[in-house]
Amino acid sequence: MIRLENIQRRYVSDEVETTALADINLDVAAGEFVAIMGPSGCGKSTLLNTLGTVDRPTAGRYLFGDRDLVALNEAELARFRAMTLGFVFQSFNLIDELTIAENVELGLIYRKDAGGDRKGRVAAAMDRVGISHRARHYPHQLSGGQQQRAAIARAIVGEPKLILADEPTGNLDTENGQQVMDILTSLNADGATIIMVTHSPSHADIARRRIDMLDGRIVASLARAI
Ligand code: ADP
Ligand code: ADP
């Protein structure tokens, strides 16, 4: 489903050049659950942002299915993201002024095909992550674990092909972190492809493949025996 070929990402500021991604080659098949690990600054977020098309590589090719994403303009990429991707962040990124149900509905807002049964789809997504009883509450009225589950509902309400999660358990205690991992595991079992950055070795073990990064490169890729 995904192929990265010789992806590079360099930043230049004040004449200092940083190579965030040196030479990334990566294939991810539909239905995989991949964890990305590595020390701070090794390029994990840049890789996830590249996969999410919110950061453009300075060289290399990004193929998604049979499409070459590097060739798309910003409007085409925005549409691709809305139709194909779901994002989950460490800090939840819910909108404080909107209720949980309204936040979840944001996941449908740029989807043309979501016309008819929007409320039904929002209700189903909230039910899936166990926050239906919080639909009319505002984010600050929820615990961190509940907020992250709401953010996952927003990510999945449009039924994305690929879920990108950047340290989704990083701000959660052990129990809430495990709940989030259980939800991701269940979504993967139902066919969602997931790529997740994590600092937790035990959470990486839950994924079916673990990729280790160092200095902008992939230095190991290990599939778990099932
Ligand atoms: P966080 O870990 O808080 O999410 P970021 O993802 O914003 O941090 O940044 C990760 C790394 O990238 C940090 O080391 C930060 O200093 C560096 N960085 C981010 N943005 C810039 C920038 N505009 N110029 C230079 N370095 C940056
Ligand atoms: P990680 O997510 O593994 O902590 P990042 O992808 O955030 O790593 O960063 C990789 C490297 O790129 C780091 O050296 C970081 O400082 C640098 N970097 C990230 N974003 C920027 C930016 N916007 N401008 C300059 N350097 C950046």
Short mmCIF file of C-alpha atoms and ligand atoms in Angstrom, two decimals:
data_model
loop_
_atom_site.label_atom_id
_atom_site.label_comp_id
_atom_site.label_asym_id
_atom_site.label_seq_id
_atom_site.Cartn_x
_atom_site.Cartn_y
_atom_site.Cartn_z
CA MET A 1 0.00 0.00 0.00
CA ILE A 2 2.83 2.39 0.92
CA ARG A 3 6.29 2.65 -0.54
CA LEU A 4 8.90 5.21 0.45
CA GLU A 5 11.92 5.28 -1.86
CA ASN A 6 15.11 7.06 -0.84
CA ILE A 7 13.27 9.70 1.15
CA GLN A 8 15.41 12.57 2.40
CA ARG A 9 14.39 15.57 4.48
CA ARG A 10 16.85 18.34 5.17
CA TYR A 11 16.23 21.51 7.10
CA VAL A 12 18.34 24.60 6.59
CA SER A 13 18.13 27.44 9.08
CA ASP A 14 20.80 30.09 9.71
CA GLU A 15 23.06 28.21 7.31
CA VAL A 16 22.99 25.19 9.59
CA GLU A 17 21.80 22.10 7.79
CA THR A 18 20.02 19.30 9.65
CA THR A 19 19.29 15.99 7.99
CA ALA A 20 16.11 14.75 9.66
CA LEU A 21 15.66 11.84 7.23
CA ALA A 22 18.80 10.61 5.50
CA ASP A 23 17.69 7.78 3.24
CA ILE A 24 14.44 6.09 4.10
CA ASN A 25 13.17 3.06 2.22
CA LEU A 26 10.01 1.55 3.63
CA ASP A 27 7.18 -0.66 2.43
CA VAL A 28 4.02 -1.00 4.49
CA ALA A 29 1.35 -3.46 3.38
CA ALA A 30 -2.37 -2.92 3.91
CA GLY A 31 -3.39 -4.25 7.33
CA GLU A 32 0.00 -3.87 9.01
CA PHE A 33 0.49 -2.41 12.49
CA VAL A 34 3.94 -0.80 12.60
CA ALA A 35 5.65 0.80 15.59
CA ILE A 36 8.47 3.30 15.10
CA MET A 37 11.00 3.70 17.91
CA GLY A 38 14.27 5.57 18.40
CA PRO A 39 15.92 8.28 20.49
CA SER A 40 14.69 11.87 20.54
CA GLY A 41 15.69 13.75 17.38
CA CYS A 42 16.24 10.65 15.22
CA GLY A 43 13.49 11.64 12.78
CA LYS A 44 10.40 9.76 13.97
CA SER A 45 8.05 12.75 13.83
CA THR A 46 9.47 13.85 10.49
CA LEU A 47 8.86 10.36 9.10
CA LEU A 48 5.29 10.30 10.41
CA ASN A 49 4.67 13.82 9.07
CA THR A 50 6.06 12.73 5.71
CA LEU A 51 3.72 9.73 5.66
CA GLY A 52 0.91 12.13 6.61
CA THR A 53 1.88 14.48 3.74
CA VAL A 54 2.06 17.44 6.11
CA ASP A 55 5.82 17.56 5.53
CA ARG A 56 7.35 17.32 2.05
CA PRO A 57 10.54 15.34 1.49
CA THR A 58 13.46 17.18 -0.10
CA ALA A 59 14.16 14.08 -2.23
CA GLY A 60 12.66 10.66 -2.84
CA ARG A 61 9.36 9.12 -3.84
CA TYR A 62 6.23 8.41 -1.80
CA LEU A 63 3.88 5.97 -3.47
CA PHE A 64 0.45 5.30 -1.95
CA GLY A 65 -1.26 2.53 -3.89
CA ASP A 66 -0.50 3.50 -7.47
CA ARG A 67 -0.34 7.25 -6.79
CA ASP A 68 2.87 9.26 -6.56
CA LEU A 69 2.08 11.70 -3.76
CA VAL A 70 5.14 13.86 -4.33
CA ALA A 71 3.55 14.95 -7.61
CA LEU A 72 0.37 16.27 -5.96
CA ASN A 73 -0.24 19.96 -5.18
CA GLU A 74 -1.37 21.22 -1.76
CA ALA A 75 -5.09 21.10 -2.58
CA GLU A 76 -4.80 17.53 -3.86
CA LEU A 77 -2.83 16.53 -0.77
CA ALA A 78 -5.44 18.08 1.53
CA ARG A 79 -8.09 16.02 -0.20
CA PHE A 80 -5.94 12.89 -0.01
CA ARG A 81 -5.48 13.42 3.76
CA ALA A 82 -9.17 13.98 4.35
CA MET A 83 -10.20 10.89 2.39
CA THR A 84 -7.45 8.47 3.33
CA LEU A 85 -5.73 9.33 6.63
CA GLY A 86 -6.62 9.53 10.31
CA PHE A 87 -4.28 11.33 12.72
CA VAL A 88 -3.86 10.72 16.46
CA PHE A 89 -1.52 12.96 18.47
CA GLN A 90 0.20 12.78 21.84
CA SER A 91 -1.65 15.87 23.08
CA PHE A 92 -5.10 14.84 21.75
CA ASN A 93 -5.62 18.16 19.85
CA LEU A 94 -9.35 18.38 20.51
CA ILE A 95 -11.02 21.78 20.06
CA ASP A 96 -11.99 23.14 23.49
CA GLU A 97 -15.01 25.13 22.26
CA LEU A 98 -16.67 22.10 20.66
CA THR A 99 -18.42 19.19 22.34
CA ILE A 100 -16.99 15.69 22.02
CA ALA A 101 -19.59 14.79 19.37
CA GLU A 102 -18.77 17.96 17.42
CA ASN A 103 -15.05 17.21 17.67
CA VAL A 104 -15.63 13.70 16.33
CA GLU A 105 -17.74 15.09 13.47
CA LEU A 106 -14.75 17.20 12.40
CA GLY A 107 -13.32 13.93 11.09
CA LEU A 108 -16.01 14.00 8.38
CA ILE A 109 -15.97 17.67 7.56
CA TYR A 110 -13.82 17.55 4.41
CA ARG A 111 -15.30 14.30 3.16
CA LYS A 112 -17.71 14.79 0.31
CA ASP A 113 -19.14 11.32 0.67
CA ALA A 114 -20.18 11.74 4.29
CA GLY A 115 -23.44 13.52 3.53
CA GLY A 116 -26.38 11.41 4.67
CA ASP A 117 -25.82 9.68 7.94
CA ARG A 118 -23.26 11.94 9.64
CA LYS A 119 -24.85 11.67 13.09
CA GLY A 120 -25.03 7.91 12.81
CA ARG A 121 -21.39 7.65 11.86
CA VAL A 122 -20.35 9.97 14.71
CA ALA A 123 -22.40 7.90 17.16
CA ALA A 124 -20.87 4.65 15.89
CA ALA A 125 -17.32 6.03 16.21
CA MET A 126 -17.95 7.25 19.76
CA ASP A 127 -19.50 3.91 20.66
CA ARG A 128 -16.47 2.09 19.25
CA VAL A 129 -14.12 3.84 21.71
CA GLY A 130 -16.55 3.89 24.64
CA ILE A 131 -17.21 7.63 25.01
CA SER A 132 -20.84 7.86 23.90
CA HIS A 133 -21.85 8.92 27.42
CA ARG A 134 -19.58 11.97 27.03
CA ALA A 135 -20.98 13.15 23.66
CA ARG A 136 -22.32 16.47 25.00
CA HIS A 137 -19.39 17.24 27.26
CA TYR A 138 -16.49 19.52 26.41
CA PRO A 139 -12.90 18.25 26.26
CA HIS A 140 -11.84 19.86 29.58
CA GLN A 141 -14.57 17.87 31.33
CA LEU A 142 -12.95 14.58 30.31
CA SER A 143 -9.93 12.69 31.63
CA GLY A 144 -6.86 12.41 29.43
CA GLY A 145 -7.73 8.84 28.51
CA GLN A 146 -11.26 9.84 27.52
CA GLN A 147 -9.93 12.75 25.47
CA GLN A 148 -7.57 10.47 23.60
CA ARG A 149 -10.37 8.00 22.91
CA ALA A 150 -12.44 10.91 21.55
CA ALA A 151 -9.49 11.89 19.35
CA ILE A 152 -9.33 8.31 18.06
CA ALA A 153 -13.08 8.48 17.28
CA ARG A 154 -12.42 11.66 15.27
CA ALA A 155 -9.59 9.88 13.44
CA ILE A 156 -11.67 6.81 12.52
CA VAL A 157 -15.10 8.31 11.84
CA GLY A 158 -14.23 8.70 8.14
CA GLU A 159 -12.96 5.10 7.98
CA PRO A 160 -9.43 6.01 6.88
CA LYS A 161 -7.21 3.48 5.15
CA LEU A 162 -4.24 4.53 7.28
CA ILE A 163 -4.07 5.69 10.90
CA LEU A 164 -0.96 7.67 11.88
CA ALA A 165 -0.41 7.94 15.63
CA ASP A 166 2.41 10.07 17.13
CA GLU A 167 3.04 8.84 20.69
CA PRO A 168 -0.68 8.25 21.31
CA THR A 169 -0.03 6.99 24.85
CA GLY A 170 2.71 9.49 25.73
CA ASN A 171 0.50 11.65 27.96
CA LEU A 172 -1.45 8.79 29.54
CA ASP A 173 -0.99 6.66 32.64
CA THR A 174 -0.48 2.91 32.29
CA GLU A 175 -4.16 1.96 32.45
CA ASN A 176 -5.36 4.58 29.97
CA GLY A 177 -2.40 3.86 27.73
CA GLN A 178 -3.37 0.20 27.67
CA GLN A 179 -6.96 1.11 26.78
CA VAL A 180 -5.72 3.14 23.82
CA MET A 181 -3.51 0.24 22.71
CA ASP A 182 -6.47 -2.14 23.01
CA ILE A 183 -8.51 0.15 20.75
CA LEU A 184 -5.72 0.40 18.18
CA THR A 185 -5.26 -3.39 18.25
CA SER A 186 -8.98 -3.89 17.68
CA LEU A 187 -9.03 -1.39 14.79
CA ASN A 188 -6.07 -3.19 13.24
CA ALA A 189 -7.83 -6.55 13.65
CA ASP A 190 -10.73 -5.06 11.69
CA GLY A 191 -8.40 -4.13 8.84
CA ALA A 192 -7.03 -0.64 9.57
CA THR A 193 -3.38 -0.07 8.72
CA ILE A 194 -1.63 1.67 11.63
CA ILE A 195 1.76 3.36 11.90
CA MET A 196 2.58 4.54 15.41
CA VAL A 197 5.53 6.35 16.97
CA THR A 198 6.10 5.24 20.56
CA HIS A 199 8.71 5.39 23.31
CA SER A 200 7.16 2.39 25.06
CA PRO A 201 8.83 -0.96 24.27
CA SER A 202 5.79 -2.85 25.57
CA HIS A 203 3.49 -0.86 23.28
CA ALA A 204 5.86 -1.43 20.36
CA ASP A 205 5.60 -5.16 21.10
CA ILE A 206 1.83 -4.96 20.60
CA ALA A 207 2.42 -3.84 17.02
CA ARG A 208 3.19 -6.56 14.50
CA ARG A 209 6.33 -4.90 13.22
CA ARG A 210 8.84 -2.69 14.94
CA ILE A 211 11.08 -0.23 13.13
CA ASP A 212 14.07 1.30 14.89
CA MET A 213 15.47 4.63 13.73
CA LEU A 214 18.79 6.33 14.40
CA ASP A 215 20.13 9.58 12.92
CA GLY A 216 17.48 9.79 10.21
CA ARG A 217 17.80 6.21 9.08
CA ILE A 218 15.92 2.96 9.62
CA VAL A 219 18.43 0.67 11.33
CA ALA A 220 16.18 -2.32 12.05
CA SER A 221 12.80 -3.68 11.02
CA LEU A 222 11.58 -6.66 12.96
CA ALA A 223 8.29 -8.48 12.39
CA ARG A 224 6.79 -10.20 15.40
CA ALA A 225 6.01 -13.89 15.11
CA ILE A 226 2.31 -14.46 15.64
P1 ADP B 1 8.14 17.99 20.47
O1 ADP B 1 9.05 16.87 20.88
O2 ADP B 1 7.86 18.94 21.58
O3 ADP B 1 6.94 17.56 19.71
P2 ADP B 1 8.91 19.14 17.93
O4 ADP B 1 8.39 17.97 17.20
O5 ADP B 1 8.27 20.47 17.76
O6 ADP B 1 9.07 18.84 19.49
O7 ADP B 1 10.43 19.29 17.55
C1 ADP B 1 11.28 18.18 17.58
C2 ADP B 1 12.69 18.67 17.39
O8 ADP B 1 12.77 19.50 16.25
C3 ADP B 1 13.19 19.50 18.55
O9 ADP B 1 14.52 19.09 18.81
C4 ADP B 1 13.14 20.91 18.05
O10 ADP B 1 14.16 21.69 18.63
C5 ADP B 1 13.33 20.75 16.57
N1 ADP B 1 12.64 21.78 15.83
C6 ADP B 1 11.30 21.87 15.65
N2 ADP B 1 10.98 22.92 14.94
C7 ADP B 1 12.15 23.55 14.65
C8 ADP B 1 12.49 24.72 13.91
N3 ADP B 1 11.57 25.50 13.32
N4 ADP B 1 13.80 25.05 13.81
C9 ADP B 1 14.72 24.27 14.38
N5 ADP B 1 14.47 23.15 15.07
C10 ADP B 1 13.20 22.80 15.21
P1 ADP B 2 12.02 12.76 16.68
O1 ADP B 2 10.55 12.81 16.36
O2 ADP B 2 12.63 11.41 16.50
O3 ADP B 2 12.32 13.34 18.02
P2 ADP B 2 12.21 14.82 14.67
O4 ADP B 2 11.67 14.21 13.43
O5 ADP B 2 11.31 15.74 15.43
O6 ADP B 2 12.78 13.68 15.61
O7 ADP B 2 13.54 15.62 14.31
C1 ADP B 2 14.59 15.06 13.53
C2 ADP B 2 15.69 16.09 13.37
O8 ADP B 2 15.24 17.16 12.56
C3 ADP B 2 16.15 16.72 14.67
O9 ADP B 2 17.53 16.97 14.57
C4 ADP B 2 15.37 18.01 14.72
O10 ADP B 2 16.01 18.97 15.51
C5 ADP B 2 15.30 18.39 13.26
N1 ADP B 2 14.11 19.18 12.92
C6 ADP B 2 12.83 18.78 13.05
N2 ADP B 2 11.99 19.73 12.63
C7 ADP B 2 12.78 20.75 12.24
C8 ADP B 2 12.53 22.04 11.66
N3 ADP B 2 11.28 22.45 11.43
N4 ADP B 2 13.57 22.81 11.37
C9 ADP B 2 14.83 22.39 11.59
N5 ADP B 2 15.15 21.20 12.11
C10 ADP B 2 14.13 20.40 12.42
#
